[in-house]
């Protein structure tokens, strides 16, 4: 009686178990009769049972499974009913697992967060320590590693200042920083003595004393000092003097200055508090540039705490009077009383005390530059013979002296160790600077010319009557030049000398010279003489046409030139008298048929014994035809012999 028939006429609604009221199409499957096909669908499995359980594989055996579900009416070995494991390959990863710093980067508890710093059970809370006193403040940052600029406490009351314990309540701290209270300095050397901040002549725990007799305990003394903006003053310039204070046991709230200054050299323009210093309120100022005095009072603004640490207080601005050179001056500015007005410092609490003072040190008002001595003159010389580099110049000894500072160091170029300077111009500068900044300088040049010097000595073979200036052609290497040489006569010998500029060469094996209208070439081997070359030679005269030969052509020139009223250096006037005559013919006969030398050898041209009248006409030397004395159409030795016969009559 389950409402379904087993008759074939009702196949669509066929009851597969008409004997049981729990078996019919659409009946509920359940685990109790898992082997019965209750719903007549031909399948008997736990997958259809309404009361079966889903199981998931627990591969890492941590109690949490993952993957696809398997329906079962009984537990499945190696599976669990949870599928929330985010990593079934690790048994330390599952929902609710402990996070720790050792596995930072792993999401142990499967909450989607892999950073252990914020979840790890062993991470540390860090707090910002801005003032670096080892005490932090603010919100904690959890971290597995230390954080720079942070500490593990949040005890600081004010993270912008460092505080120190002030045990004796004197305003000065000591020891290590503390998180709250105290003071912002650690300068107390006597932390249990309220009268002292540091040990001194009194010492910690020793009775205070006033050994300097200024009415204030030594350890409570305040020291004032004067410091110039510069110690090198120049007349007509400006400078300032700063008044500074050392540290004080007590907070100072004011100061009055009684100053004196040298009016011969200085004029006081103004006084101003130091910008950023403790004193900002000027109470009074009186400058007297006639008497050289200053009365000045300055203090703190209402509500300011004053100063106890060393501080810059005020500046005195001076002009240096013109034409006021001064060396090693006595102090130009000093502390001193002006009438009954004295220098004092005033505590914030109102008590005043006499400070210990240090006056301005002596320094120079100097407008004169140092003087350099021993500086060489400018040098202009030829290159040394035997060298192609340059020339030797001996090194100077240079010193400097100053009107105020005495001897000074000289700064200058390094002189070559071998004294050699290259060809060209080298500029050298020396200087010395005095304590006032005045600079003395000296600049010199050493110019080494691109040539060397040859001292050439010459004498003429044969007797001379008078001196004359001759044009001498000098050849050294590839260089040929013509220079005038003055010849003088002594004992009938004509000689002259000349210093000739020659090209720079490491050596010369030979130089040559000749009188351009009187002699043939003579050569000599120069010698080194100090830093110059020297050469000496005897030259033979008789070459009137400058062909470096003494031959029949020169006889023709001689006859053409023969006569009186001649210049001492005239052509064919070999002995330099006023005549071209037989005396000059002697030079021809002494050296006839000779050619000039080219450094030890003849130059290759051969002197001629005769020349035809026809050739003379053809070559434009028709004036020499007069030398054909015998009229045979030739100028030759026969004509020379005939001349000698005629000259002897």
XYZ file of C-alpha atoms in Angstrom:
649
model
C 0.000 0.000 0.000
C 2.705 2.499 -1.045
C 0.555 3.901 -3.915
C 2.538 2.190 -6.636
C 1.512 -0.981 -8.589
C 3.739 -3.699 -9.800
C 1.283 -4.556 -12.747
C 2.751 -4.093 -16.204
C -0.172 -1.973 -17.212
C 1.295 0.658 -14.949
C 4.878 0.443 -16.210
C 5.496 4.173 -15.824
C 4.841 3.940 -12.140
C 6.255 0.443 -11.581
C 7.020 -0.453 -7.987
C 10.332 -2.352 -7.857
C 9.514 -3.712 -4.400
C 5.818 -3.842 -3.939
C 6.278 -5.945 -0.881
C 7.807 -3.001 1.000
C 6.097 0.218 1.710
C 9.592 1.971 1.701
C 10.486 0.993 -1.799
C 8.910 2.856 -4.688
C 10.032 5.415 -7.317
C 11.251 8.619 -5.627
C 11.596 7.022 -2.201
C 14.385 8.424 0.062
C 17.694 6.555 0.077
C 19.378 6.318 3.488
C 22.361 4.694 5.055
C 20.261 2.260 7.109
C 19.198 0.307 4.024
C 22.038 1.281 1.746
C 21.850 -2.124 0.007
C 18.167 -1.565 -0.974
C 17.208 0.349 -4.115
C 14.566 2.360 -2.299
C 13.900 4.838 -5.146
C 13.738 2.154 -7.865
C 16.439 3.867 -9.983
C 18.571 0.780 -10.227
C 21.422 2.287 -8.073
C 22.347 1.341 -4.525
C 25.195 3.657 -3.160
C 25.975 5.982 -0.338
C 26.140 8.821 -2.857
C 22.292 8.845 -2.881
C 21.827 8.437 0.831
C 20.326 11.541 2.359
C 22.196 10.985 5.567
C 25.634 10.157 4.033
C 28.714 12.348 4.872
C 31.175 14.243 2.557
C 34.799 13.235 3.127
C 38.025 15.075 1.861
C 41.526 13.738 1.532
C 43.874 14.905 4.357
C 47.200 14.350 2.586
C 49.403 16.015 5.257
C 47.424 14.454 8.148
C 46.904 17.790 9.910
C 43.148 17.268 10.412
C 42.153 19.455 7.473
C 41.373 18.179 3.993
C 41.241 19.600 0.494
C 40.096 18.677 -2.971
C 36.853 16.958 -4.200
C 34.332 15.465 -1.725
C 33.607 11.708 -1.439
C 30.132 10.770 -0.009
C 30.201 7.897 2.452
C 27.958 6.380 5.118
C 31.064 5.469 7.131
C 34.418 7.205 7.795
C 37.072 6.955 5.065
C 40.628 6.308 6.174
C 42.988 9.267 5.378
C 40.063 11.646 4.847
C 38.308 14.194 7.012
C 35.062 16.100 6.772
C 36.811 19.543 6.412
C 38.083 20.969 3.080
C 39.594 24.247 4.417
C 43.323 23.318 4.167
C 45.093 25.902 1.918
C 48.185 23.674 1.591
C 47.491 19.930 2.017
C 51.194 19.180 1.457
C 52.299 20.806 4.761
C 51.025 19.732 8.154
C 51.908 23.172 9.677
C 49.554 24.944 7.290
C 45.837 24.755 8.149
C 43.132 27.063 9.487
C 44.039 28.225 12.978
C 47.686 27.149 12.750
C 50.194 29.312 14.662
C 52.045 32.025 12.678
C 55.708 32.621 13.740
C 58.755 34.563 12.604
C 60.673 31.453 11.620
C 58.425 30.869 8.581
C 57.837 34.473 7.574
C 56.323 34.529 4.098
C 54.134 31.393 4.644
C 50.338 31.678 5.216
C 50.240 29.109 8.041
C 46.664 29.823 9.224
C 45.147 29.974 5.709
C 43.757 33.486 6.217
C 45.315 34.839 3.004
C 48.078 36.832 4.815
C 51.656 35.565 4.370
C 53.463 38.336 6.363
C 54.282 36.915 9.786
C 55.326 40.310 11.306
C 51.740 41.336 12.120
C 50.444 37.811 13.095
C 53.454 35.935 14.431
C 53.205 34.936 18.044
C 56.874 35.804 18.552
C 57.034 39.141 16.632
C 58.139 42.229 18.645
C 56.448 45.590 19.103
C 58.671 48.539 18.014
C 58.138 52.255 18.742
C 59.715 55.272 16.965
C 62.682 56.892 18.800
C 63.089 60.232 16.981
C 65.456 61.894 19.468
C 67.658 58.789 19.776
C 67.511 58.566 23.586
C 66.555 54.855 23.585
C 62.969 55.644 24.570
C 60.113 55.382 22.085
C 56.600 56.726 21.715
C 53.502 56.290 19.520
C 51.830 53.304 17.866
C 53.587 49.962 17.894
C 54.808 48.328 14.716
C 55.044 44.524 14.970
C 58.148 43.142 13.346
C 60.225 39.970 13.285
C 63.390 42.063 12.774
C 64.665 45.241 14.428
C 63.562 48.561 12.890
C 66.151 51.332 12.492
C 65.295 54.391 14.577
C 62.880 52.403 16.765
C 63.041 50.803 20.193
C 60.967 48.198 22.048
C 59.491 50.563 24.648
C 57.079 53.494 24.558
C 58.215 55.302 27.687
C 59.290 58.667 26.154
C 57.294 61.694 27.281
C 58.759 63.968 24.596
C 60.428 62.332 21.613
C 61.869 65.640 20.296
C 64.400 66.208 23.125
C 66.811 64.101 25.173
C 66.421 64.452 28.946
C 68.962 63.889 31.709
C 68.430 63.612 35.429
C 69.157 66.830 37.369
C 69.734 65.300 40.795
C 70.841 68.494 42.526
C 68.265 70.627 40.707
C 70.849 73.165 39.448
C 69.698 73.119 35.846
C 72.462 70.792 34.679
C 72.043 67.097 34.073
C 74.290 64.043 34.179
C 74.284 60.344 33.451
C 72.291 58.450 30.834
C 69.112 59.806 29.207
C 65.820 59.377 31.065
C 62.380 59.107 29.417
C 60.664 61.950 31.272
C 61.543 65.032 33.300
C 65.088 66.261 33.941
C 66.941 68.783 31.743
C 68.200 68.778 28.172
C 71.956 68.926 28.951
C 74.438 66.512 30.512
C 77.214 68.917 31.499
C 77.014 68.597 35.249
C 80.309 67.289 36.565
C 79.068 67.579 40.126
C 75.541 66.139 39.996
C 75.094 66.215 43.761
C 76.283 69.839 44.293
C 73.690 72.452 43.377
C 76.355 75.192 43.386
C 78.510 73.671 40.673
C 77.956 72.265 37.264
C 81.493 70.978 36.788
C 84.624 70.380 38.793
C 87.072 73.272 38.816
C 89.319 75.004 41.302
C 86.593 74.480 43.859
C 86.016 70.837 43.043
C 82.952 68.761 43.782
C 81.983 68.747 47.421
C 84.670 71.290 48.381
C 83.715 74.683 49.764
C 83.435 77.405 47.091
C 86.232 79.979 47.029
C 86.972 83.291 45.294
C 90.663 83.066 44.538
C 90.565 85.835 41.888
C 88.814 88.242 44.248
C 86.072 89.352 41.866
C 83.323 88.766 44.406
C 82.019 85.583 42.775
C 82.815 81.984 43.638
C 85.380 80.675 41.177
C 83.087 77.943 39.890
C 80.375 80.528 39.206
C 82.652 82.920 37.302
C 81.619 84.017 33.805
C 84.379 84.635 31.230
C 84.006 87.237 28.474
C 86.369 87.291 25.480
C 86.967 89.506 22.433
C 87.533 87.889 19.041
C 88.301 89.888 15.847
C 86.689 88.985 12.526
C 90.205 89.152 11.030
C 93.734 89.635 12.303
C 94.937 91.279 9.097
C 93.584 94.799 8.937
C 94.032 97.193 6.059
C 93.827 100.960 6.423
C 90.470 102.215 5.175
C 88.860 98.804 5.636
C 86.340 97.426 8.137
C 86.318 94.709 10.751
C 84.303 93.662 13.774
C 85.039 92.442 17.297
C 82.735 89.831 18.837
C 82.004 89.669 22.561
C 81.493 86.041 23.632
C 80.734 84.378 26.941
C 81.772 81.070 28.409
C 79.277 78.829 30.204
C 77.639 79.933 33.427
C 76.324 78.188 36.524
C 73.391 80.567 36.554
C 71.100 81.703 33.778
C 72.246 85.112 32.566
C 69.678 87.639 31.425
C 71.704 90.750 30.632
C 75.083 92.443 30.214
C 76.575 95.919 30.354
C 79.835 96.664 28.519
C 82.384 99.335 29.304
C 84.876 99.305 26.399
C 87.864 101.372 25.311
C 89.405 101.451 21.824
C 92.325 103.070 19.963
C 90.923 106.170 18.234
C 94.189 106.777 16.369
C 93.494 103.746 14.216
C 89.810 102.903 14.739
C 86.373 104.456 14.572
C 83.475 102.581 16.208
C 80.492 102.594 13.845
C 77.875 100.541 15.704
C 77.150 97.744 18.189
C 74.621 94.970 17.458
C 73.458 91.825 19.290
C 74.572 88.609 17.582
C 71.805 87.188 15.414
C 70.571 84.014 17.090
C 72.300 84.941 20.350
C 70.580 85.108 23.750
C 70.384 88.917 23.941
C 67.836 90.619 21.692
C 66.879 93.825 23.537
C 69.272 96.801 23.379
C 68.831 98.874 26.536
C 71.354 101.636 25.926
C 74.319 102.623 23.726
C 76.786 105.502 23.952
C 79.743 105.725 21.537
C 82.456 108.381 21.960
C 84.951 108.277 19.038
C 86.890 111.187 20.524
C 87.559 109.577 23.875
C 87.494 106.065 22.426
C 84.841 104.689 24.784
C 81.664 102.622 24.607
C 78.880 102.165 27.147
C 76.396 99.515 26.112
C 73.632 97.519 27.793
C 71.677 94.603 26.343
C 69.361 91.906 27.687
C 66.866 89.124 26.989
C 63.232 89.521 25.980
C 60.473 89.035 28.535
C 59.902 85.365 29.162
C 63.285 84.240 27.773
C 65.247 81.815 29.920
C 68.628 83.501 29.397
C 71.815 81.567 28.684
C 74.044 79.187 30.597
C 75.980 77.529 27.785
C 78.811 79.350 25.985
C 77.267 81.994 23.710
C 78.109 84.799 21.282
C 76.610 88.034 22.644
C 77.274 91.136 20.502
C 79.465 92.592 17.723
C 81.367 95.891 17.729
C 81.722 97.204 14.150
C 84.828 99.320 13.429
C 86.248 101.239 10.489
C 90.032 101.332 10.184
C 91.206 104.901 9.728
C 93.087 105.727 6.531
C 96.875 105.981 6.612
C 97.140 104.009 9.819
C 99.837 101.398 9.254
C 100.724 99.716 12.502
C 102.798 96.657 13.288
C 102.352 94.485 16.361
C 99.863 96.859 17.928
C 98.987 96.856 21.569
C 95.389 95.691 22.060
C 93.193 97.952 19.964
C 90.019 97.107 21.923
C 89.863 96.379 25.661
C 87.398 95.967 28.496
C 87.577 98.894 30.918
C 85.531 101.243 33.016
C 84.021 104.427 31.599
C 83.590 106.661 34.615
C 81.599 104.623 37.102
C 80.207 102.426 34.331
C 81.823 98.956 34.413
C 81.473 95.672 32.580
C 79.055 93.286 34.348
C 76.786 90.335 33.618
C 73.340 90.048 35.175
C 71.574 86.856 36.213
C 67.946 86.236 35.323
C 67.233 86.445 39.033
C 68.621 89.992 39.093
C 72.031 89.559 40.729
C 74.995 91.050 38.852
C 78.573 89.870 38.919
C 81.926 91.008 37.589
C 83.061 88.699 34.760
C 86.563 87.563 34.054
C 87.657 89.197 30.754
C 90.145 88.562 27.973
C 91.119 91.551 25.832
C 91.791 91.627 22.089
C 95.191 90.220 21.146
C 97.776 92.314 19.297
C 97.791 92.207 15.480
C 98.879 94.250 12.475
C 97.411 97.155 10.562
C 99.676 96.673 7.560
C 99.368 98.122 4.049
C 102.926 97.495 2.867
C 103.677 94.466 0.713
C 106.717 92.251 1.408
C 109.948 93.016 -0.447
C 111.694 90.255 -2.393
C 115.488 90.266 -2.601
C 117.903 88.328 -4.762
C 115.525 88.197 -7.714
C 117.633 87.901 -10.894
C 117.377 90.279 -13.827
C 115.630 89.199 -16.975
C 117.968 86.932 -18.915
C 118.332 86.816 -22.690
C 121.088 84.500 -23.844
C 122.100 82.229 -26.675
C 121.824 78.465 -26.376
C 124.883 76.774 -24.924
C 127.362 75.394 -27.420
C 127.495 71.608 -27.375
C 123.817 71.236 -26.448
C 120.623 71.293 -28.474
C 118.383 71.757 -25.384
C 119.013 75.297 -24.232
C 121.267 77.180 -21.876
C 122.509 77.023 -18.302
C 121.489 79.775 -15.898
C 122.712 79.711 -12.316
C 119.968 79.567 -9.704
C 119.291 82.592 -7.487
C 118.847 82.749 -3.721
C 115.643 84.687 -3.130
C 114.447 85.962 0.223
C 111.528 88.082 1.380
C 111.131 90.508 4.248
C 108.152 92.438 5.554
C 107.879 95.608 7.566
C 105.712 93.879 10.177
C 106.523 90.186 9.903
C 110.259 90.159 9.214
C 111.514 87.272 7.105
C 108.834 85.433 5.119
C 108.707 82.244 3.116
C 109.004 82.699 -0.635
C 106.756 80.761 -2.962
C 108.098 80.335 -6.446
C 109.042 78.034 -9.295
C 111.382 75.094 -8.916
C 114.716 75.910 -10.504
C 115.935 73.098 -12.795
C 118.332 70.838 -10.894
C 120.868 71.110 -13.716
C 120.209 74.817 -14.272
C 119.284 74.215 -17.920
C 116.447 76.200 -19.507
C 114.955 75.239 -22.876
C 115.090 77.295 -26.043
C 112.287 79.875 -25.892
C 110.999 82.106 -23.119
C 110.386 80.802 -19.592
C 108.461 83.083 -17.224
C 109.224 82.767 -13.510
C 107.213 84.346 -10.692
C 108.061 84.510 -6.993
C 105.773 85.766 -4.247
C 105.557 86.228 -0.502
C 102.467 86.979 1.591
C 102.502 88.704 4.962
C 100.102 88.138 7.848
C 97.919 91.022 6.661
C 97.425 89.447 3.258
C 99.702 91.857 1.385
C 101.472 90.085 -1.466
C 104.859 90.966 -2.909
C 105.656 89.475 -6.307
C 108.475 89.497 -8.817
C 108.320 88.135 -12.347
C 111.337 87.512 -14.529
C 111.876 85.904 -17.925
C 114.680 83.695 -19.147
C 114.846 83.775 -22.930
C 117.118 81.286 -24.635
C 117.602 82.207 -28.277
C 117.420 79.591 -31.002
C 121.074 80.044 -31.886
C 124.523 79.504 -30.447
C 127.540 81.815 -30.438
C 130.759 81.404 -32.378
C 133.732 83.584 -31.440
C 135.541 83.926 -34.764
C 139.145 85.261 -34.883
C 140.686 86.072 -38.276
C 143.979 87.447 -39.530
C 145.182 88.174 -43.066
C 148.176 86.444 -44.600
C 150.562 89.211 -45.631
C 151.390 92.653 -44.323
C 148.653 95.254 -43.753
C 148.994 99.035 -43.786
C 145.818 100.138 -42.015
C 142.678 98.846 -40.397
C 139.340 98.500 -42.166
C 135.905 96.967 -41.850
C 135.465 93.947 -44.049
C 132.328 91.951 -44.943
C 133.027 88.361 -43.978
C 130.935 85.455 -45.284
C 130.662 82.861 -42.502
C 129.314 79.360 -43.075
C 128.360 77.013 -40.214
C 126.470 73.897 -41.120
C 123.708 74.809 -43.578
C 123.722 78.454 -42.499
C 125.590 81.145 -44.428
C 125.665 84.792 -43.343
C 127.661 87.924 -44.053
C 128.836 89.930 -41.030
C 130.959 93.064 -40.771
C 134.282 92.545 -38.979
C 136.566 95.361 -37.874
C 140.220 94.612 -38.610
C 143.024 96.455 -36.879
C 146.749 96.385 -37.666
C 149.447 95.588 -35.155
C 153.022 94.900 -36.256
C 151.938 94.867 -39.864
C 149.404 92.082 -39.228
C 145.731 92.762 -39.812
C 143.397 90.873 -37.470
C 139.812 91.050 -36.317
C 137.252 89.145 -34.293
C 133.505 88.767 -34.322
C 130.909 86.879 -32.314
C 128.597 85.231 -34.825
C 125.202 83.659 -34.209
C 125.125 80.130 -35.620
C 122.336 77.508 -35.729
C 121.893 75.285 -32.678
C 123.901 72.097 -33.063
C 125.293 69.469 -30.724
C 128.717 70.101 -32.268
C 130.489 71.635 -35.258
C 133.359 69.836 -36.941
C 134.108 72.762 -39.198
C 133.231 76.379 -39.977
C 134.526 78.506 -42.845
C 134.897 82.213 -43.603
C 136.046 84.534 -46.385
C 136.260 88.228 -47.149
C 133.635 88.682 -49.877
C 135.802 90.991 -52.022
C 139.341 90.200 -50.946
C 140.015 86.632 -49.858
C 139.426 82.982 -50.549
C 137.665 80.723 -48.037
C 139.514 79.387 -45.011
C 138.073 76.707 -42.701
C 138.722 75.681 -39.105
C 137.455 73.165 -36.550
C 135.650 75.065 -33.759
C 136.392 74.263 -30.146
C 134.125 74.467 -27.128
C 135.062 77.444 -25.038
C 132.734 77.507 -22.059
C 129.239 77.841 -23.509
C 130.432 79.122 -26.901
C 132.259 77.821 -29.925
C 135.566 79.438 -30.908
C 137.534 79.238 -34.151
C 140.662 80.955 -35.437
C 141.951 81.134 -39.021
C 144.412 82.917 -41.337
C 142.905 83.870 -44.683
C 144.657 84.624 -47.927
C 143.752 87.735 -49.942
C 143.774 88.147 -53.696
C 140.207 87.080 -54.697
C 138.760 90.303 -56.082
C 135.781 88.768 -57.935
C 134.490 86.560 -55.072
C 134.772 83.310 -57.043
C 136.847 81.768 -54.207
C 139.870 81.524 -56.514
C 143.050 83.580 -56.818
C 143.923 83.375 -60.491
C 144.509 85.314 -63.720
C 141.001 86.821 -63.633
C 141.828 88.511 -60.316
C 144.999 89.942 -61.975
C 142.749 91.517 -64.600
C 140.450 92.930 -61.879
C 143.491 94.250 -60.005
C 144.778 96.128 -63.058
C 141.289 97.555 -63.630
C 141.087 98.742 -59.989
C 144.666 100.098 -59.895
C 144.957 103.723 -58.823
C 144.758 106.130 -55.900
C 141.968 107.530 -53.704
C 140.689 104.143 -52.739
C 138.621 103.233 -49.711
C 140.315 101.015 -47.142
C 137.932 98.146 -47.961
C 137.799 98.765 -51.734
C 138.059 95.820 -54.089
C 141.667 94.787 -54.750
C 142.850 97.106 -51.934
C 144.238 94.154 -50.012
C 146.482 96.077 -47.594
C 143.759 98.686 -46.757
C 145.810 101.801 -47.672
C 144.515 104.509 -50.036
C 146.033 102.907 -53.147
C 145.583 99.842 -55.310
C 149.128 99.330 -56.522
C 152.088 97.010 -56.567
C 151.840 96.439 -52.804
C 148.430 94.882 -53.375
C 149.814 92.914 -56.348
C 152.082 91.204 -53.825
C 149.035 89.506 -52.247
C 148.202 88.054 -55.667
C 151.668 86.663 -56.151
C 151.850 85.207 -52.581
C 148.655 83.217 -52.984
C 148.372 82.909 -56.763
C 146.694 79.856 -58.195
C 144.959 78.884 -54.943
C 141.345 77.983 -54.305
C 139.241 78.301 -51.167
C 138.663 75.471 -48.717
C 135.392 73.786 -47.886
C 136.056 72.470 -44.397
C 139.414 70.820 -45.078
C 139.121 70.242 -48.827
C 139.253 72.411 -51.904
C 135.875 73.466 -53.236
C 136.388 71.757 -56.613
C 136.858 74.832 -58.824
C 140.270 75.218 -60.446
C 142.084 78.572 -60.742
C 142.845 79.708 -64.281
C 146.269 80.624 -65.676
C 144.903 82.423 -68.738
C 141.695 83.782 -70.238
C 141.158 84.974 -73.809
C 140.176 88.489 -74.749
C 137.350 86.974 -76.754
C 135.945 85.179 -73.678
C 136.156 88.342 -71.630
C 134.101 90.198 -74.221
C 131.615 87.328 -74.485
C 131.124 87.141 -70.685
C 130.666 90.873 -70.219
C 134.066 91.455 -68.628
C 135.467 93.623 -71.396
C 137.004 96.028 -68.884
C 139.548 93.324 -68.032
C 141.004 93.308 -71.574
C 143.365 96.042 -70.405
C 145.274 93.308 -68.567
C 146.432 91.890 -71.951
C 149.621 93.935 -71.616
C 151.508 92.212 -74.438
C 148.497 92.351 -76.812
C 148.568 88.686 -77.741
C 144.811 88.211 -77.204
C 145.285 86.507 -73.853
C 145.483 87.636 -70.282
C 147.989 85.226 -68.800
C 151.159 84.769 -66.800
C 153.143 86.568 -69.484
C 151.124 89.681 -68.787
C 151.762 89.293 -65.023
C 155.498 89.010 -65.663
C 155.418 92.056 -67.946
C 153.554 93.988 -65.207
C 156.225 93.072 -62.674
C 158.940 94.235 -65.087
C 157.199 97.503 -65.723
C 156.452 98.014 -62.031
C 160.106 97.431 -61.226
C 161.341 100.179 -63.601
